[in-house]
Amino acid sequence: MDSDHQDYLLEGWTILETPLEPPGELACFINISEYLEKLLSSEDSKIDHRVCGECVEKLTLQMEQKWREADMEVMDYSMFLMKIQKESFDIDLIQRGKELKDLLEEEENLKSELSRAKEEEEKVTTELEAQKEINKQLMKKEESFHKIYSRYLHSYHFLEDNMITLNHELGYARGRVVALGKTNAFDATFNIWHEGHFGTINGFKLGYLPSAQIDWEEINTAWGQASLLLFALARKMNFTFRKFRLVPYGNRSYIEVLAEQNKVPLFESGSFKFRMDDSLDIAMAAFLDCLQQLKESKRGRCIIDFPYKIESTRLQDPTSGISYSVKIQFNSERCWTKSLKYLLTNLKCALVSVPILEKEKERIFFKNMRSIRHR
């Protein structure tokens, strides 16, 4: 279609006047259709407009295409209508009414359950709030108890450390007690031995020989040590001597004769041979008597048997059967020295018997304790 014919056909249509964009094919078809409908319906049926054959042919083709599409839609709708008409819509209204009634009753029941659930929810919410408050109080108590627990735990660890320390100290003390229990204090304090023909106590010789002259100061000191040992043994055994009382006083020790209220010295000075005073002989005989009293006492039964038998003022050698006097008068230096050596040997036997006495005391103590428990 040329431009002149197109302008002529579109004359009088405002929507086609100077469009911003050229109309599409469909818009042109609609405009032309409307124009033709208006033209045919007008009173003036005389058509004096000239239309080209190409435009008519194109318009005819478009109209036929639209007609075919509309015809197909009509056929689809007719088939769908026939299908719907063939379907059965028989509905059991009574059954549906009953179902509706059941559904309404179920709805009411559900509403009731919902109401009860809401009430239960409110109750649970109230209880939850109360439990939260209780939990809050418990948390405060727990915090307080935790602080108290921490203090007690600190005290416990402190006491535990002290207990460990005390156990170590106790173990050390027990070890010391065991070591001391095996130690004889008397034996450690008084060392009785021999040196050649002489008996010694703590290194001091007791006796006199022309070939080995010992001064009186050493002899007096040895007698002081011996008197101290015998005094300590008697005190350990809780024994009291009859007729005599030992007074250890170093190298000036003496013995009291209780009946005569007299003191006889266990020391001497001056010459050994030419002596007119027999007080030392009396004191030495009294010492030997005290040693024999201790051995024969009830508490002296634990003392090991003396290897040298005591007979008044003499000590008997078991191998030869010869007795040696402890007195200086009418005695030789050799015999006197030997008798003192035997005396110190008997005294050492008494000294060694101290641990036996301790064990006997422990046995008696535990025996008494057991008897008390059984009462």
Short mmCIF file of C-alpha atoms in Angstrom, two decimals:
data_model
loop_
_atom_site.label_atom_id
_atom_site.label_comp_id
_atom_site.label_asym_id
_atom_site.label_seq_id
_atom_site.Cartn_x
_atom_site.Cartn_y
_atom_site.Cartn_z
CA MET A 1 0.00 0.00 0.00
CA ASP A 2 1.42 3.35 -1.01
CA SER A 3 1.62 6.31 1.30
CA ASP A 4 -1.17 8.26 -0.41
CA HIS A 5 -3.68 5.45 -0.01
CA GLN A 6 -2.61 4.88 3.61
CA ASP A 7 -3.05 8.54 4.48
CA TYR A 8 -6.47 8.47 2.83
CA LEU A 9 -7.66 5.43 4.79
CA LEU A 10 -6.43 6.72 8.12
CA GLU A 11 -7.95 10.14 7.64
CA GLY A 12 -10.11 11.15 10.59
CA TRP A 13 -8.57 8.63 13.14
CA THR A 14 -7.06 10.54 16.04
CA ILE A 15 -5.13 7.54 17.43
CA LEU A 16 -3.17 7.39 14.18
CA GLU A 17 -2.29 11.04 14.11
CA THR A 18 1.42 11.50 14.42
CA PRO A 19 2.02 8.56 16.81
CA LEU A 20 5.13 8.54 18.86
CA GLU A 21 5.88 5.10 17.50
CA PRO A 22 4.50 3.42 14.35
CA PRO A 23 1.54 1.15 15.22
CA GLY A 24 1.96 -2.57 15.01
CA GLU A 25 0.25 -4.92 12.59
CA LEU A 26 -2.50 -5.81 15.07
CA ALA A 27 -3.23 -2.15 15.83
CA CYS A 28 -3.52 -1.40 12.15
CA PHE A 29 -5.89 -4.31 11.69
CA ILE A 30 -8.11 -3.14 14.56
CA ASN A 31 -8.20 0.41 13.24
CA ILE A 32 -9.14 -0.74 9.80
CA SER A 33 -11.82 -3.07 11.13
CA GLU A 34 -13.40 -0.35 13.19
CA TYR A 35 -13.27 1.98 10.27
CA LEU A 36 -15.00 -0.50 8.00
CA GLU A 37 -17.67 -1.26 10.62
CA LYS A 38 -18.38 2.45 10.99
CA LEU A 39 -18.47 2.93 7.31
CA LEU A 40 -20.91 0.07 6.71
CA SER A 41 -23.22 1.10 9.52
CA SER A 42 -23.50 4.70 8.42
CA GLU A 43 -26.66 5.95 6.73
CA ASP A 44 -24.81 6.82 3.69
CA SER A 45 -24.30 3.43 2.20
CA LYS A 46 -22.73 4.82 -0.81
CA ILE A 47 -19.12 4.07 -0.72
CA ASP A 48 -17.20 6.56 -2.59
CA HIS A 49 -13.90 5.73 -1.03
CA ARG A 50 -11.51 3.93 -3.14
CA VAL A 51 -9.67 1.04 -1.67
CA CYS A 52 -6.83 -0.71 -3.35
CA GLY A 53 -7.05 -4.45 -4.02
CA GLU A 54 -3.89 -5.24 -2.10
CA CYS A 55 -5.32 -3.73 1.12
CA VAL A 56 -8.58 -5.58 0.68
CA GLU A 57 -6.81 -8.83 0.07
CA LYS A 58 -4.62 -8.42 3.13
CA LEU A 59 -7.55 -7.46 5.28
CA THR A 60 -9.50 -10.47 4.03
CA LEU A 61 -6.69 -12.84 4.92
CA GLN A 62 -6.45 -11.42 8.44
CA MET A 63 -10.20 -11.66 8.93
CA GLU A 64 -10.22 -15.29 7.81
CA GLN A 65 -7.38 -16.09 10.20
CA LYS A 66 -9.23 -14.50 13.11
CA TRP A 67 -12.40 -16.29 12.11
CA ARG A 68 -10.65 -19.67 12.10
CA GLU A 69 -9.11 -18.98 15.58
CA ALA A 70 -12.52 -17.94 16.93
CA ASP A 71 -14.11 -21.01 15.38
CA MET A 72 -11.51 -23.24 17.08
CA GLU A 73 -12.16 -21.56 20.45
CA VAL A 74 -15.88 -22.12 20.00
CA MET A 75 -15.27 -25.77 19.29
CA ASP A 76 -13.04 -26.09 22.44
CA TYR A 77 -15.66 -24.44 24.63
CA SER A 78 -18.39 -26.66 23.15
CA MET A 79 -16.37 -29.81 23.88
CA PHE A 80 -15.64 -28.63 27.44
CA LEU A 81 -19.35 -27.88 27.95
CA MET A 82 -20.32 -31.31 26.72
CA LYS A 83 -17.78 -32.89 29.05
CA ILE A 84 -19.11 -30.99 32.04
CA GLN A 85 -22.67 -31.90 31.15
CA LYS A 86 -21.75 -35.60 30.99
CA GLU A 87 -20.18 -35.59 34.53
CA SER A 88 -22.41 -36.59 37.41
CA PHE A 89 -22.84 -34.18 40.24
CA ASP A 90 -25.08 -36.35 42.36
CA ILE A 91 -24.33 -35.30 45.94
CA ASP A 92 -25.66 -36.99 49.00
CA LEU A 93 -26.85 -33.95 50.88
CA ILE A 94 -27.82 -35.94 53.98
CA GLN A 95 -24.33 -37.48 54.24
CA ARG A 96 -22.76 -34.11 53.64
CA GLY A 97 -25.02 -32.60 56.30
CA LYS A 98 -24.03 -35.29 58.77
CA GLU A 99 -20.36 -34.76 58.00
CA LEU A 100 -20.90 -31.02 58.41
CA LYS A 101 -22.56 -31.64 61.79
CA ASP A 102 -19.68 -33.91 62.86
CA LEU A 103 -17.21 -31.30 61.76
CA LEU A 104 -19.09 -28.64 63.72
CA GLU A 105 -19.11 -30.86 66.82
CA GLU A 106 -15.43 -31.58 66.35
CA GLU A 107 -14.86 -27.84 66.01
CA GLU A 108 -16.70 -27.26 69.31
CA ASN A 109 -14.67 -29.99 70.97
CA LEU A 110 -11.46 -28.53 69.62
CA LYS A 111 -12.53 -25.11 70.85
CA SER A 112 -13.18 -26.62 74.32
CA GLU A 113 -9.81 -28.36 74.25
CA LEU A 114 -8.22 -25.13 73.12
CA SER A 115 -9.88 -23.31 76.01
CA ARG A 116 -8.67 -25.94 78.48
CA ALA A 117 -5.22 -25.84 76.89
CA LYS A 118 -5.15 -22.07 77.32
CA GLU A 119 -6.17 -22.43 80.97
CA GLU A 120 -3.49 -25.10 81.42
CA GLU A 121 -1.04 -22.84 79.67
CA GLU A 122 -1.87 -20.00 82.05
CA LYS A 123 -1.52 -22.36 85.01
CA VAL A 124 1.79 -23.70 83.71
CA THR A 125 2.95 -20.15 83.03
CA THR A 126 2.10 -19.19 86.63
CA GLU A 127 3.90 -22.25 87.95
CA LEU A 128 6.83 -21.49 85.65
CA GLU A 129 7.10 -17.98 87.04
CA ALA A 130 6.98 -19.40 90.57
CA GLN A 131 9.65 -21.96 89.66
CA LYS A 132 11.77 -19.21 88.13
CA GLU A 133 11.53 -17.28 91.39
CA ILE A 134 12.42 -20.40 93.37
CA ASN A 135 15.29 -21.08 90.96
CA LYS A 136 16.49 -17.52 91.45
CA GLN A 137 16.50 -18.00 95.23
CA LEU A 138 18.27 -21.34 94.83
CA MET A 139 20.89 -19.73 92.63
CA LYS A 140 21.55 -17.17 95.34
CA LYS A 141 21.81 -19.93 97.95
CA GLU A 142 24.05 -21.94 95.64
CA GLU A 143 26.35 -18.96 95.22
CA SER A 144 26.42 -18.47 99.00
CA PHE A 145 27.07 -22.18 99.57
CA HIS A 146 29.78 -22.13 96.91
CA LYS A 147 31.56 -19.34 98.75
CA ILE A 148 31.27 -21.28 102.02
CA TYR A 149 32.43 -24.43 100.24
CA SER A 150 35.45 -22.57 98.84
CA ARG A 151 36.38 -21.38 102.32
CA TYR A 152 36.03 -24.88 103.75
CA LEU A 153 37.95 -26.32 100.82
CA HIS A 154 40.75 -23.85 101.46
CA SER A 155 40.74 -24.81 105.15
CA TYR A 156 40.70 -28.48 104.17
CA HIS A 157 43.75 -28.11 101.92
CA PHE A 158 45.49 -26.09 104.63
CA LEU A 159 44.76 -28.78 107.23
CA GLU A 160 45.73 -31.49 104.76
CA ASP A 161 49.10 -29.81 104.21
CA ASN A 162 49.53 -29.54 107.96
CA MET A 163 48.55 -33.20 108.32
CA ILE A 164 51.12 -34.23 105.72
CA THR A 165 53.74 -32.16 107.50
CA LEU A 166 52.78 -33.68 110.85
CA ASN A 167 52.86 -37.19 109.36
CA HIS A 168 56.36 -36.54 108.07
CA GLU A 169 57.39 -35.16 111.43
CA LEU A 170 55.72 -38.12 113.15
CA GLY A 171 57.52 -40.54 110.84
CA TYR A 172 60.81 -38.83 111.57
CA ALA A 173 60.06 -38.86 115.31
CA ARG A 174 59.14 -42.55 115.16
CA GLY A 175 62.37 -43.27 113.34
CA ARG A 176 64.24 -41.39 116.00
CA VAL A 177 62.33 -43.26 118.72
CA VAL A 178 63.21 -46.58 117.09
CA ALA A 179 66.83 -45.53 116.78
CA LEU A 180 66.88 -44.32 120.36
CA GLY A 181 65.06 -47.47 121.46
CA LYS A 182 67.92 -49.48 120.04
CA THR A 183 70.39 -47.25 121.83
CA ASN A 184 71.34 -48.08 125.40
CA ALA A 185 71.84 -44.72 127.07
CA PHE A 186 73.69 -46.36 129.94
CA ASP A 187 75.98 -48.23 127.56
CA ALA A 188 76.61 -45.04 125.60
CA THR A 189 77.34 -43.09 128.79
CA PHE A 190 79.40 -45.68 130.62
CA ASN A 191 81.97 -47.53 128.57
CA ILE A 192 83.42 -50.44 130.59
CA TRP A 193 86.30 -52.25 128.98
CA HIS A 194 89.79 -53.47 129.81
CA GLU A 195 93.31 -52.40 129.03
CA GLY A 196 95.89 -55.06 129.77
CA HIS A 197 95.55 -56.12 133.43
CA PHE A 198 93.35 -53.15 134.25
CA GLY A 199 89.60 -52.78 134.00
CA THR A 200 88.54 -49.35 132.68
CA ILE A 201 85.40 -47.26 132.89
CA ASN A 202 85.15 -44.34 130.45
CA GLY A 203 88.90 -44.70 129.86
CA PHE A 204 89.87 -44.44 133.56
CA LYS A 205 91.88 -47.38 134.93
CA LEU A 206 90.90 -48.99 138.19
CA GLY A 207 93.83 -50.75 139.95
CA TYR A 208 97.51 -50.48 140.64
CA LEU A 209 100.59 -52.46 139.60
CA PRO A 210 104.25 -51.80 140.35
CA SER A 211 105.01 -52.22 136.66
CA ALA A 212 102.22 -49.80 135.63
CA GLN A 213 101.63 -47.39 138.46
CA ILE A 214 98.32 -45.50 138.29
CA ASP A 215 97.92 -42.28 140.29
CA TRP A 216 95.11 -41.91 142.80
CA GLU A 217 93.37 -39.15 140.90
CA GLU A 218 92.63 -41.54 138.01
CA ILE A 219 91.60 -44.30 140.42
CA ASN A 220 89.34 -41.89 142.33
CA THR A 221 87.74 -40.70 139.08
CA ALA A 222 87.17 -44.33 138.01
CA TRP A 223 85.44 -45.02 141.36
CA GLY A 224 83.31 -41.89 140.86
CA GLN A 225 82.18 -43.17 137.45
CA ALA A 226 81.45 -46.65 138.86
CA SER A 227 79.43 -45.22 141.79
CA LEU A 228 77.44 -43.01 139.39
CA LEU A 229 76.64 -46.03 137.20
CA LEU A 230 75.50 -48.18 140.14
CA PHE A 231 73.46 -45.28 141.52
CA ALA A 232 71.77 -44.75 138.09
CA LEU A 233 71.03 -48.49 137.70
CA ALA A 234 69.40 -48.64 141.13
CA ARG A 235 67.34 -45.58 140.32
CA LYS A 236 66.35 -47.04 136.95
CA MET A 237 65.16 -50.22 138.63
CA ASN A 238 63.51 -48.22 141.43
CA PHE A 239 65.60 -50.04 144.00
CA THR A 240 66.83 -48.72 147.37
CA PHE A 241 69.97 -50.15 148.95
CA ARG A 242 69.88 -51.47 152.48
CA LYS A 243 72.40 -50.13 155.05
CA PHE A 244 74.15 -47.92 152.48
CA ARG A 245 73.49 -44.89 150.28
CA LEU A 246 75.66 -44.10 147.29
CA VAL A 247 76.62 -40.46 146.79
CA PRO A 248 78.29 -40.01 143.34
CA TYR A 249 80.45 -36.94 143.51
CA GLY A 250 83.05 -37.31 140.80
CA ASN A 251 86.52 -38.12 142.13
CA ARG A 252 85.30 -37.33 145.65
CA SER A 253 82.39 -39.79 145.78
CA TYR A 254 81.49 -41.51 149.04
CA ILE A 255 79.11 -44.00 150.65
CA GLU A 256 76.94 -43.28 153.67
CA VAL A 257 76.63 -46.08 156.26
CA LEU A 258 73.04 -45.54 157.40
CA ALA A 259 73.24 -47.40 160.71
CA GLU A 260 76.32 -45.53 161.87
CA GLN A 261 75.43 -42.29 160.06
CA ASN A 262 78.99 -42.28 158.81
CA LYS A 263 80.51 -41.39 155.45
CA VAL A 264 83.23 -43.57 153.99
CA PRO A 265 85.12 -42.11 151.00
CA LEU A 266 85.58 -43.83 147.65
CA PHE A 267 88.76 -41.91 147.05
CA GLU A 268 92.30 -41.94 148.44
CA SER A 269 95.58 -40.05 148.23
CA GLY A 270 99.19 -40.52 149.28
CA SER A 271 101.25 -43.70 149.18
CA PHE A 272 99.76 -46.99 148.07
CA LYS A 273 101.65 -49.39 150.38
CA PHE A 274 101.94 -47.55 153.63
CA ARG A 275 98.34 -46.86 154.59
CA MET A 276 96.95 -46.89 158.10
CA ASP A 277 93.36 -45.78 157.19
CA ASP A 278 91.00 -48.56 156.03
CA SER A 279 88.08 -46.27 155.10
CA LEU A 280 88.61 -46.93 151.38
CA ASP A 281 88.49 -50.67 152.02
CA ILE A 282 85.19 -50.23 153.89
CA ALA A 283 83.80 -48.11 151.04
CA MET A 284 84.89 -50.64 148.37
CA ALA A 285 83.36 -53.52 150.36
CA ALA A 286 80.13 -51.51 150.76
CA PHE A 287 80.06 -50.84 146.98
CA LEU A 288 80.45 -54.58 146.29
CA ASP A 289 77.63 -55.29 148.75
CA CYS A 290 75.35 -52.76 147.01
CA LEU A 291 76.05 -54.43 143.65
CA GLN A 292 75.13 -57.81 145.10
CA GLN A 293 71.93 -56.37 146.65
CA LEU A 294 70.87 -55.05 143.26
CA LYS A 295 71.46 -58.46 141.65
CA GLU A 296 69.56 -60.39 144.34
CA SER A 297 66.61 -57.97 144.39
CA LYS A 298 63.29 -58.75 142.77
CA ARG A 299 63.91 -56.15 140.13
CA GLY A 300 67.42 -57.44 139.57
CA ARG A 301 66.21 -60.78 138.25
CA CYS A 302 66.48 -59.43 134.72
CA ILE A 303 70.21 -58.81 135.24
CA ILE A 304 72.43 -61.22 133.42
CA ASP A 305 74.16 -63.64 135.81
CA PHE A 306 77.46 -62.28 137.02
CA PRO A 307 80.43 -64.20 135.62
CA TYR A 308 82.25 -63.67 138.92
CA LYS A 309 80.47 -64.79 142.03
CA ILE A 310 80.43 -62.26 144.91
CA GLU A 311 81.28 -63.67 148.33
CA SER A 312 81.16 -60.91 150.96
CA THR A 313 84.18 -58.75 150.03
CA ARG A 314 85.64 -61.15 147.48
CA LEU A 315 85.02 -62.15 143.82
CA GLN A 316 85.62 -65.70 142.69
CA ASP A 317 87.21 -66.67 139.38
CA PRO A 318 85.05 -69.56 138.00
CA THR A 319 87.92 -71.07 135.99
CA SER A 320 90.42 -71.37 138.86
CA GLY A 321 88.05 -71.14 141.81
CA ILE A 322 90.32 -68.54 143.43
CA SER A 323 88.67 -65.58 145.19
CA TYR A 324 90.15 -62.11 145.11
CA SER A 325 89.46 -59.45 147.73
CA VAL A 326 88.53 -55.86 146.89
CA LYS A 327 90.37 -54.60 149.95
CA ILE A 328 93.88 -53.18 149.76
CA GLN A 329 95.06 -54.23 153.24
CA PHE A 330 96.67 -57.65 153.45
CA ASN A 331 96.37 -57.95 149.69
CA SER A 332 98.79 -57.75 146.73
CA GLU A 333 98.57 -55.11 144.04
CA ARG A 334 98.01 -57.79 141.39
CA CYS A 335 95.14 -59.47 143.28
CA TRP A 336 93.53 -56.15 144.15
CA THR A 337 93.72 -55.02 140.51
CA LYS A 338 92.25 -58.31 139.31
CA SER A 339 89.36 -58.14 141.80
CA LEU A 340 88.50 -54.61 140.57
CA LYS A 341 88.61 -55.88 136.99
CA TYR A 342 86.13 -58.62 137.95
CA LEU A 343 83.94 -56.03 139.74
CA LEU A 344 83.77 -53.86 136.61
CA THR A 345 82.92 -56.94 134.53
CA ASN A 346 79.95 -57.72 136.84
CA LEU A 347 78.93 -54.08 136.67
CA LYS A 348 78.97 -54.24 132.86
CA CYS A 349 76.63 -57.27 132.99
CA ALA A 350 74.21 -55.16 135.02
CA LEU A 351 74.64 -52.36 132.46
CA VAL A 352 73.87 -54.63 129.50
CA SER A 353 70.68 -55.83 131.24
CA VAL A 354 69.01 -52.40 131.04
CA PRO A 355 67.35 -53.05 127.60
CA ILE A 356 66.00 -56.33 128.98
CA LEU A 357 64.50 -54.39 131.87
CA GLU A 358 62.91 -51.93 129.42
CA LYS A 359 61.31 -54.76 127.43
CA GLU A 360 60.04 -56.31 130.65
CA LYS A 361 58.45 -53.01 131.60
CA GLU A 362 56.79 -52.77 128.17
CA ARG A 363 55.50 -56.33 128.47
CA ILE A 364 54.03 -55.64 131.92
CA PHE A 365 52.52 -52.36 130.68
CA PHE A 366 50.77 -53.95 127.70
CA LYS A 367 49.66 -56.87 129.86
CA ASN A 368 48.02 -54.44 132.29
CA MET A 369 46.42 -52.56 129.39
CA ARG A 370 44.92 -55.77 128.00
CA SER A 371 43.59 -56.72 131.43
CA ILE A 372 41.97 -53.29 131.74
CA ARG A 373 40.29 -53.66 128.32
CA HIS A 374 38.86 -57.08 129.26
CA ARG A 375 37.23 -55.75 132.41
#
